[in-house]
């Protein structure tokens, strides 16, 4: 198999990150993920095959931990060293994607840690069905942007065709479970914290969970993802620490906020959310934040994007309609005054800071030209590799949108959106503080 020197690419990316992090006089140090898995094969875009057989052919009927079904898992790939055979258990996953759609997403927990498809060893893996996404590429595109922009602990994309109990169930995206771990969010196992701002996991929709709380200032639903079994005392400490950040953000106090949160990660996170018009920021849902021992709050990893790209919520139970308008905005034309979609002020109050707005505009200027030249071009390699598999998936799960037509629409939508956002962001008010 042909190989490439990925180290050269990584060094180039790191040099860009270092240059970017030195802009605007900020003393924030660049974030380099620890123990990042380096894929050294050019054909990592190839679609592999996964065969899953549950014990006794038992059906997978639920998505709770109690619903796990024991199974065997085998992986066959053109990359011979990616072949794998082992045992574990499987259950459903997701919220709307599990409840509403016939093609189901799954979570696999192996009995022993293993490297799957060239990714770092772990037990926990996710199979995303991408049923709502008619392109199959929304998640992959966003992950390409996040990784290219230096967002730490960004998930990888591995396309696989899945056979479950002898039945072909289509094209899936295999990726890592968002969790604490050496090859996941690699924060300290004693002092690290991973949070999810998510209505589904928060106090209102999951009142019986003991790991969630309402944030003090912005009243956002917060779930403690790590530590796994957070004590009441630890939760109180985490809540109080998060409230300090909220209070500083409410005042648009750049100096204090920058001492508690990596502002560059926040800016890039919000730029990507606006780029894809991800309205789930408003709920909020699937917004991850983490903090390492002795470190600052960081935004990420990025997760859950099939509600973006101008998805038509009027057909959310059955529809696959995207890309109607490229002029809708999450943050609006004046984020500080909340002219956008109605997101929590946690995401907009810092736009009252002149320094923040200056850095936001500079980050967009550095990102915009790479969106189609670099990140879409990379996505196009996945598209080319998965073309035949997408045809088989479409035969198995025919919907009212054809994947090749929708991919063309997606590219046009993104191209138009970059141009539109360039005008919008450059005309943001400069801030009042």
Short mmCIF file of C-alpha atoms in Angstrom, two decimals:
data_model
loop_
_atom_site.label_atom_id
_atom_site.label_comp_id
_atom_site.label_asym_id
_atom_site.label_seq_id
_atom_site.Cartn_x
_atom_site.Cartn_y
_atom_site.Cartn_z
CA UNK A 1 0.00 0.00 0.00
CA UNK A 2 1.20 3.49 -0.76
CA UNK A 3 2.21 5.52 2.29
CA UNK A 4 2.68 9.21 2.91
CA UNK A 5 4.74 11.13 5.41
CA UNK A 6 2.00 12.35 7.72
CA UNK A 7 4.58 13.77 10.13
CA UNK A 8 5.34 16.50 7.59
CA UNK A 9 1.67 17.41 7.42
CA UNK A 10 1.34 17.40 11.19
CA UNK A 11 4.39 19.64 11.59
CA UNK A 12 2.97 22.04 9.03
CA UNK A 13 -0.39 22.07 10.83
CA UNK A 14 1.34 22.63 14.15
CA UNK A 15 3.31 25.55 12.73
CA UNK A 16 0.05 27.12 11.54
CA UNK A 17 -1.43 26.59 14.99
CA UNK A 18 1.60 28.16 16.67
CA UNK A 19 1.46 31.14 14.35
CA UNK A 20 -2.27 31.54 14.92
CA UNK A 21 -1.93 31.27 18.68
CA UNK A 22 0.63 34.06 18.73
CA UNK A 23 -1.71 36.57 17.11
CA UNK A 24 -3.39 39.48 18.89
CA UNK A 25 -0.99 39.49 21.81
CA UNK A 26 -2.74 36.62 23.61
CA UNK A 27 -0.70 34.60 26.07
CA UNK A 28 -2.84 31.47 25.52
CA UNK A 29 -0.70 28.47 24.68
CA UNK A 30 -1.65 26.28 21.71
CA UNK A 31 -3.60 23.15 22.51
CA UNK A 32 -1.95 19.98 21.25
CA UNK A 33 -3.90 16.77 21.96
CA UNK A 34 -2.02 14.25 24.04
CA UNK A 35 -1.42 10.80 22.59
CA UNK A 36 -3.02 11.70 19.28
CA UNK A 37 -3.35 8.68 17.00
CA UNK A 38 -1.50 9.23 13.73
CA UNK A 39 -2.90 7.41 10.71
CA UNK A 40 -0.09 6.66 8.28
CA UNK A 41 -1.97 5.22 5.31
CA UNK A 42 -3.21 7.19 2.32
CA UNK A 43 -6.23 4.94 1.86
CA UNK A 44 -7.74 5.54 5.30
CA UNK A 45 -10.72 6.77 3.27
CA UNK A 46 -11.51 3.21 2.22
CA UNK A 47 -14.83 1.71 3.28
CA UNK A 48 -14.38 -1.37 5.45
CA UNK A 49 -16.92 -4.04 6.44
CA UNK A 50 -18.12 -4.89 9.93
CA UNK A 51 -20.04 -8.04 10.75
CA UNK A 52 -21.88 -8.09 14.09
CA UNK A 53 -23.63 -11.18 15.40
CA UNK A 54 -25.55 -11.04 18.65
CA UNK A 55 -25.71 -14.14 20.82
CA UNK A 56 -28.62 -16.25 19.64
CA UNK A 57 -29.50 -13.58 17.08
CA UNK A 58 -31.07 -11.48 19.84
CA UNK A 59 -32.60 -8.21 18.68
CA UNK A 60 -31.26 -4.84 19.82
CA UNK A 61 -34.30 -3.14 21.26
CA UNK A 62 -33.10 -0.27 23.45
CA UNK A 63 -30.43 2.36 24.01
CA UNK A 64 -29.95 2.23 27.78
CA UNK A 65 -27.01 0.55 29.49
CA UNK A 66 -29.35 -2.22 30.62
CA UNK A 67 -30.19 -2.94 26.96
CA UNK A 68 -26.73 -4.15 25.95
CA UNK A 69 -26.71 -7.47 24.04
CA UNK A 70 -23.58 -9.62 23.91
CA UNK A 71 -22.12 -10.06 20.45
CA UNK A 72 -19.14 -10.91 18.29
CA UNK A 73 -17.55 -8.29 16.05
CA UNK A 74 -15.36 -8.80 13.00
CA UNK A 75 -13.82 -6.16 10.75
CA UNK A 76 -12.63 -6.81 7.20
CA UNK A 77 -10.68 -4.12 5.39
CA UNK A 78 -8.46 -3.61 2.36
CA UNK A 79 -6.00 -2.45 5.01
CA UNK A 80 -5.03 -5.90 6.20
CA UNK A 81 -3.67 -4.68 9.53
CA UNK A 82 -7.11 -3.21 10.22
CA UNK A 83 -8.78 -6.62 10.24
CA UNK A 84 -10.17 -7.46 13.66
CA UNK A 85 -12.16 -10.12 15.48
CA UNK A 86 -13.40 -9.90 19.04
CA UNK A 87 -16.33 -9.97 21.41
CA UNK A 88 -18.32 -7.37 23.27
CA UNK A 89 -21.82 -6.03 23.55
CA UNK A 90 -24.03 -3.69 21.56
CA UNK A 91 -27.01 -1.43 22.19
CA UNK A 92 -28.80 1.43 20.50
CA UNK A 93 -27.72 5.04 20.99
CA UNK A 94 -28.90 8.56 20.24
CA UNK A 95 -32.14 10.36 20.95
CA UNK A 96 -34.19 11.38 17.91
CA UNK A 97 -32.03 9.21 15.66
CA UNK A 98 -32.92 6.13 17.69
CA UNK A 99 -36.59 6.95 18.27
CA UNK A 100 -37.71 8.25 14.89
CA UNK A 101 -35.77 6.57 12.11
CA UNK A 102 -35.75 3.00 10.78
CA UNK A 103 -31.98 2.84 10.30
CA UNK A 104 -30.65 2.67 13.86
CA UNK A 105 -27.39 3.98 15.33
CA UNK A 106 -25.44 1.77 17.74
CA UNK A 107 -22.87 1.82 20.50
CA UNK A 108 -20.39 -1.04 20.83
CA UNK A 109 -18.47 -1.87 24.00
CA UNK A 110 -15.71 -4.41 23.38
CA UNK A 111 -14.66 -6.85 26.08
CA UNK A 112 -11.04 -5.80 25.58
CA UNK A 113 -9.56 -2.54 24.36
CA UNK A 114 -8.64 -2.70 20.70
CA UNK A 115 -7.53 -0.49 17.84
CA UNK A 116 -10.36 -0.41 15.35
CA UNK A 117 -9.64 0.72 11.78
CA UNK A 118 -6.32 2.26 12.76
CA UNK A 119 -7.69 4.35 15.64
CA UNK A 120 -6.44 4.41 19.22
CA UNK A 121 -7.22 1.46 21.46
CA UNK A 122 -10.42 1.62 23.48
CA UNK A 123 -13.49 -0.44 24.31
CA UNK A 124 -16.15 2.11 23.34
CA UNK A 125 -17.11 2.77 19.72
CA UNK A 126 -20.02 4.44 17.95
CA UNK A 127 -21.77 3.54 14.71
CA UNK A 128 -23.58 6.60 13.36
CA UNK A 129 -26.40 5.72 10.96
CA UNK A 130 -26.56 9.13 9.21
CA UNK A 131 -30.12 8.29 8.17
CA UNK A 132 -31.37 11.88 8.34
CA UNK A 133 -28.31 13.14 6.46
CA UNK A 134 -28.92 12.46 2.74
CA UNK A 135 -25.26 13.18 1.91
CA UNK A 136 -23.76 10.82 4.52
CA UNK A 137 -21.00 13.44 4.82
CA UNK A 138 -22.14 16.16 7.21
CA UNK A 139 -20.37 14.74 10.25
CA UNK A 140 -17.22 13.94 8.29
CA UNK A 141 -17.04 17.45 6.85
CA UNK A 142 -17.39 19.11 10.24
CA UNK A 143 -14.81 16.81 11.80
CA UNK A 144 -12.44 17.69 8.95
CA UNK A 145 -12.90 21.39 9.70
CA UNK A 146 -12.47 20.92 13.45
CA UNK A 147 -9.32 18.83 13.05
CA UNK A 148 -7.87 21.24 10.50
CA UNK A 149 -8.51 24.15 12.84
CA UNK A 150 -6.62 22.41 15.64
CA UNK A 151 -9.61 21.55 17.84
CA UNK A 152 -8.20 19.06 20.35
CA UNK A 153 -9.59 15.52 20.60
CA UNK A 154 -11.60 15.76 17.38
CA UNK A 155 -13.16 12.44 16.42
CA UNK A 156 -12.06 10.51 13.33
CA UNK A 157 -14.18 9.31 10.40
CA UNK A 158 -14.18 5.68 9.30
CA UNK A 159 -16.89 4.58 6.89
CA UNK A 160 -18.05 0.99 7.22
CA UNK A 161 -20.74 -1.23 5.73
CA UNK A 162 -22.46 -3.11 8.51
CA UNK A 163 -24.01 -6.56 8.50
CA UNK A 164 -26.04 -7.32 11.63
CA UNK A 165 -27.11 -10.91 12.30
CA UNK A 166 -26.66 -11.74 8.65
CA UNK A 167 -28.64 -8.74 7.38
CA UNK A 168 -26.99 -5.88 5.49
CA UNK A 169 -27.98 -2.70 7.34
CA UNK A 170 -26.09 -0.14 5.29
CA UNK A 171 -23.29 2.41 5.35
CA UNK A 172 -22.30 3.71 8.79
CA UNK A 173 -19.72 6.08 10.19
CA UNK A 174 -17.60 4.46 12.87
CA UNK A 175 -16.03 6.90 15.30
CA UNK A 176 -14.92 7.26 18.89
CA UNK A 177 -17.26 7.61 21.85
CA UNK A 178 -16.90 11.10 23.35
CA UNK A 179 -15.54 10.30 26.80
CA UNK A 180 -12.49 10.65 29.01
CA UNK A 181 -9.63 8.36 28.07
CA UNK A 182 -6.09 8.13 26.74
CA UNK A 183 -7.34 7.91 23.15
CA UNK A 184 -10.42 10.01 23.74
CA UNK A 185 -10.60 13.29 25.71
CA UNK A 186 -7.26 12.78 27.41
CA UNK A 187 -7.78 14.73 30.60
CA UNK A 188 -6.50 13.75 34.04
CA UNK A 189 -8.39 10.76 35.45
CA UNK A 190 -8.50 12.32 38.91
CA UNK A 191 -8.93 16.05 38.35
CA UNK A 192 -10.22 16.27 34.77
CA UNK A 193 -13.80 17.35 34.00
CA UNK A 194 -15.89 16.73 30.88
CA UNK A 195 -19.26 18.45 30.59
CA UNK A 196 -22.12 18.31 28.11
CA UNK A 197 -24.51 21.22 27.75
CA UNK A 198 -27.49 19.21 26.62
CA UNK A 199 -31.23 19.53 27.18
CA UNK A 200 -31.74 15.77 26.84
CA UNK A 201 -29.27 15.00 29.63
CA UNK A 202 -30.19 18.01 31.77
CA UNK A 203 -32.43 18.38 34.82
CA UNK A 204 -35.66 19.05 32.92
CA UNK A 205 -35.67 16.06 30.56
CA UNK A 206 -33.60 13.73 32.78
CA UNK A 207 -34.77 14.69 36.30
CA UNK A 208 -33.78 11.36 37.83
CA UNK A 209 -30.13 11.66 36.90
CA UNK A 210 -27.81 12.73 39.71
CA UNK A 211 -25.05 13.97 37.39
CA UNK A 212 -26.76 17.09 35.99
CA UNK A 213 -27.55 20.63 37.14
CA UNK A 214 -28.77 24.01 35.92
CA UNK A 215 -25.92 26.46 35.43
CA UNK A 216 -26.10 29.33 37.89
CA UNK A 217 -26.00 32.35 35.57
CA UNK A 218 -27.39 31.30 32.19
CA UNK A 219 -29.59 28.47 33.46
CA UNK A 220 -28.26 26.04 30.89
CA UNK A 221 -28.73 22.27 31.34
CA UNK A 222 -25.34 20.79 32.24
CA UNK A 223 -24.47 17.10 32.54
CA UNK A 224 -21.21 15.90 34.09
CA UNK A 225 -19.85 13.28 31.68
CA UNK A 226 -16.64 12.84 33.65
CA UNK A 227 -16.07 11.95 36.44
CA UNK A 228 -18.35 9.03 35.60
CA UNK A 229 -19.85 8.64 39.07
CA UNK A 230 -19.72 12.22 40.23
CA UNK A 231 -20.47 12.73 43.91
CA UNK A 232 -22.79 15.42 45.16
CA UNK A 233 -19.82 17.30 46.61
CA UNK A 234 -17.86 17.09 43.37
CA UNK A 235 -20.88 18.23 41.36
CA UNK A 236 -21.27 21.25 43.63
CA UNK A 237 -17.60 22.11 43.13
CA UNK A 238 -17.87 21.77 39.35
CA UNK A 239 -21.03 23.88 39.28
CA UNK A 240 -19.40 26.62 41.34
CA UNK A 241 -16.32 26.65 39.14
CA UNK A 242 -18.46 26.86 36.00
CA UNK A 243 -20.45 29.72 37.55
CA UNK A 244 -17.25 31.74 37.91
CA UNK A 245 -16.70 31.44 34.17
CA UNK A 246 -20.32 32.38 33.48
CA UNK A 247 -20.13 35.50 35.64
CA UNK A 248 -17.01 36.70 33.86
CA UNK A 249 -18.61 36.04 30.46
CA UNK A 250 -21.77 37.85 31.52
CA UNK A 251 -19.60 40.91 32.15
CA UNK A 252 -17.71 40.40 28.87
CA UNK A 253 -14.57 40.61 30.99
CA UNK A 254 -11.97 39.46 28.48
CA UNK A 255 -9.06 39.41 30.91
CA UNK A 256 -10.87 37.30 33.51
CA UNK A 257 -12.46 34.99 30.95
CA UNK A 258 -9.15 34.38 29.18
CA UNK A 259 -7.68 33.34 32.51
CA UNK A 260 -10.35 30.64 32.89
CA UNK A 261 -11.15 29.57 29.32
CA UNK A 262 -9.15 29.10 26.14
CA UNK A 263 -10.83 31.84 24.11
CA UNK A 264 -9.34 30.61 20.84
CA UNK A 265 -11.07 27.25 21.24
CA UNK A 266 -14.35 29.06 22.02
CA UNK A 267 -14.02 31.24 18.92
CA UNK A 268 -13.24 28.37 16.58
CA UNK A 269 -16.03 26.30 18.10
CA UNK A 270 -18.59 29.03 17.47
CA UNK A 271 -17.29 29.80 13.99
CA UNK A 272 -17.82 26.18 13.00
CA UNK A 273 -21.30 26.11 14.55
CA UNK A 274 -22.24 29.23 12.58
CA UNK A 275 -20.64 27.92 9.39
CA UNK A 276 -22.96 24.90 9.36
CA UNK A 277 -25.92 26.78 10.88
CA UNK A 278 -26.19 24.36 13.78
CA UNK A 279 -29.31 25.56 15.58
CA UNK A 280 -28.92 22.96 18.33
CA UNK A 281 -26.68 25.48 20.06
CA UNK A 282 -29.97 27.12 21.07
CA UNK A 283 -31.32 24.18 23.07
CA UNK A 284 -28.43 23.59 23.81
CA UNK A 285 -27.61 20.02 22.78
CA UNK A 286 -24.36 18.11 22.30
CA UNK A 287 -22.15 21.02 23.37
CA UNK A 288 -19.05 19.57 25.04
CA UNK A 289 -16.55 21.35 27.25
CA UNK A 290 -13.65 19.97 29.23
CA UNK A 291 -11.05 21.07 31.72
CA UNK A 292 -7.81 19.32 32.50
CA UNK A 293 -6.02 19.34 35.84
CA UNK A 294 -4.72 22.87 36.40
CA UNK A 295 -5.92 23.94 32.96
CA UNK A 296 -8.54 26.19 31.40
CA UNK A 297 -12.00 25.37 30.13
CA UNK A 298 -11.82 24.23 26.51
CA UNK A 299 -14.63 23.91 23.98
CA UNK A 300 -15.15 20.55 22.29
CA UNK A 301 -15.06 17.96 21.04
CA UNK A 302 -17.43 18.90 18.22
CA UNK A 303 -20.42 16.56 18.01
CA UNK A 304 -23.85 16.12 16.36
CA UNK A 305 -24.36 18.08 13.16
CA UNK A 306 -27.36 16.67 11.31
CA UNK A 307 -29.57 19.46 12.64
CA UNK A 308 -27.41 21.98 10.79
CA UNK A 309 -27.10 22.90 7.12
CA UNK A 310 -30.55 24.54 7.17
CA UNK A 311 -32.41 21.37 8.10
CA UNK A 312 -36.19 21.64 7.71
CA UNK A 313 -37.51 20.98 11.22
CA UNK A 314 -41.06 20.89 9.89
CA UNK A 315 -40.30 17.41 8.55
CA UNK A 316 -38.04 16.24 11.36
CA UNK A 317 -39.72 12.87 11.84
CA UNK A 318 -39.42 11.74 8.24
CA UNK A 319 -37.69 14.47 6.24
CA UNK A 320 -34.24 14.88 4.74
CA UNK A 321 -34.55 18.45 3.50
CA UNK A 322 -31.45 20.65 3.82
CA UNK A 323 -29.65 23.48 2.00
CA UNK A 324 -32.70 25.63 1.25
CA UNK A 325 -31.15 28.92 2.39
CA UNK A 326 -27.53 29.82 3.10
CA UNK A 327 -28.49 33.12 4.74
CA UNK A 328 -29.91 31.87 8.04
CA UNK A 329 -27.80 32.74 11.10
CA UNK A 330 -27.26 31.19 14.53
CA UNK A 331 -25.72 34.31 16.09
CA UNK A 332 -27.36 36.92 13.89
CA UNK A 333 -25.78 40.04 12.46
CA UNK A 334 -25.18 41.51 15.91
CA UNK A 335 -24.52 38.67 18.37
CA UNK A 336 -24.04 40.94 21.39
CA UNK A 337 -27.62 42.16 20.99
CA UNK A 338 -29.01 38.68 20.33
CA UNK A 339 -30.34 39.20 16.83
CA UNK A 340 -29.87 35.53 15.94
CA UNK A 341 -31.57 32.23 16.59
CA UNK A 342 -32.06 32.77 20.32
CA UNK A 343 -29.02 30.94 21.68
CA UNK A 344 -28.13 31.23 25.38
CA UNK A 345 -26.23 34.42 26.15
CA UNK A 346 -23.32 32.23 27.24
CA UNK A 347 -22.48 32.09 23.52
CA UNK A 348 -23.02 35.80 22.76
CA UNK A 349 -22.11 37.99 25.74
CA UNK A 350 -18.40 38.00 24.86
CA UNK A 351 -19.25 39.85 21.64
CA UNK A 352 -19.50 42.98 23.79
CA UNK A 353 -15.71 42.78 24.21
CA UNK A 354 -13.73 44.67 21.55
CA UNK A 355 -10.75 42.36 21.90
CA UNK A 356 -12.94 39.28 21.55
CA UNK A 357 -14.62 40.61 18.39
CA UNK A 358 -11.24 41.52 16.92
CA UNK A 359 -9.96 38.01 17.54
CA UNK A 360 -13.17 36.47 16.24
CA UNK A 361 -12.89 38.33 12.95
CA UNK A 362 -9.19 37.45 12.65
CA UNK A 363 -9.94 33.75 13.24
CA UNK A 364 -12.62 33.81 10.54
CA UNK A 365 -10.23 35.50 8.12
CA UNK A 366 -7.68 32.72 8.76
CA UNK A 367 -10.29 29.97 8.37
CA UNK A 368 -12.53 31.04 5.50
CA UNK A 369 -10.30 30.29 2.52
CA UNK A 370 -9.50 26.79 3.80
CA UNK A 371 -13.12 25.69 4.07
CA UNK A 372 -13.57 24.70 0.44
CA UNK A 373 -9.95 24.37 -0.68
CA UNK A 374 -8.79 22.17 2.21
CA UNK A 375 -11.72 20.81 4.22
CA UNK A 376 -14.17 20.18 1.38
CA UNK A 377 -11.39 18.72 -0.76
CA UNK A 378 -10.62 16.28 2.03
CA UNK A 379 -14.31 15.41 2.36
CA UNK A 380 -14.40 14.80 -1.38
CA UNK A 381 -11.88 11.98 -0.92
CA UNK A 382 -14.27 10.26 1.47
CA UNK A 383 -17.07 10.78 -1.05
CA UNK A 384 -15.08 9.17 -3.85
CA UNK A 385 -14.14 6.19 -1.69
CA UNK A 386 -17.71 5.66 -0.47
CA UNK A 387 -19.60 6.14 -3.76
CA UNK A 388 -20.38 2.44 -4.33
CA UNK A 389 -21.26 1.92 -0.67
CA UNK A 390 -23.61 4.93 -0.75
CA UNK A 391 -25.42 3.35 -3.70
CA UNK A 392 -25.88 0.10 -1.76
CA UNK A 393 -27.01 2.04 1.31
CA UNK A 394 -29.55 3.95 -0.80
CA UNK A 395 -30.96 0.66 -2.10
CA UNK A 396 -31.27 -0.60 1.47
CA UNK A 397 -32.72 2.66 2.85
CA UNK A 398 -34.37 4.56 -0.03
CA UNK A 399 -35.39 8.09 0.96
CA UNK A 400 -36.84 11.10 -0.85
CA UNK A 401 -33.40 12.59 -1.61
CA UNK A 402 -30.60 11.11 -3.75
CA UNK A 403 -27.16 11.22 -2.13
CA UNK A 404 -25.22 12.44 -5.19
CA UNK A 405 -27.64 15.29 -5.83
CA UNK A 406 -27.57 16.30 -2.17
CA UNK A 407 -23.77 16.26 -2.05
CA UNK A 408 -23.73 18.69 -4.98
CA UNK A 409 -26.23 20.89 -3.10
CA UNK A 410 -24.10 20.72 0.04
CA UNK A 411 -20.99 21.91 -1.80
CA UNK A 412 -22.89 24.80 -3.41
CA UNK A 413 -24.51 25.72 -0.08
CA UNK A 414 -21.16 25.82 1.69
CA UNK A 415 -19.56 27.86 -1.07
CA UNK A 416 -22.36 30.44 -0.91
CA UNK A 417 -22.38 30.43 2.87
CA UNK A 418 -18.68 31.21 3.16
CA UNK A 419 -19.16 34.27 0.98
CA UNK A 420 -22.25 35.33 2.90
CA UNK A 421 -20.66 34.85 6.33
CA UNK A 422 -17.62 36.81 5.25
CA UNK A 423 -19.80 39.88 4.83
CA UNK A 424 -21.78 39.24 8.02
CA UNK A 425 -18.79 38.61 10.31
CA UNK A 426 -16.74 41.48 8.91
CA UNK A 427 -19.67 43.78 9.73
CA UNK A 428 -20.19 42.60 13.31
CA UNK A 429 -20.27 45.62 15.65
CA UNK A 430 -16.82 46.06 17.19
CA UNK A 431 -17.92 45.70 20.82
CA UNK A 432 -18.58 48.21 23.55
CA UNK A 433 -16.10 47.19 26.28
#
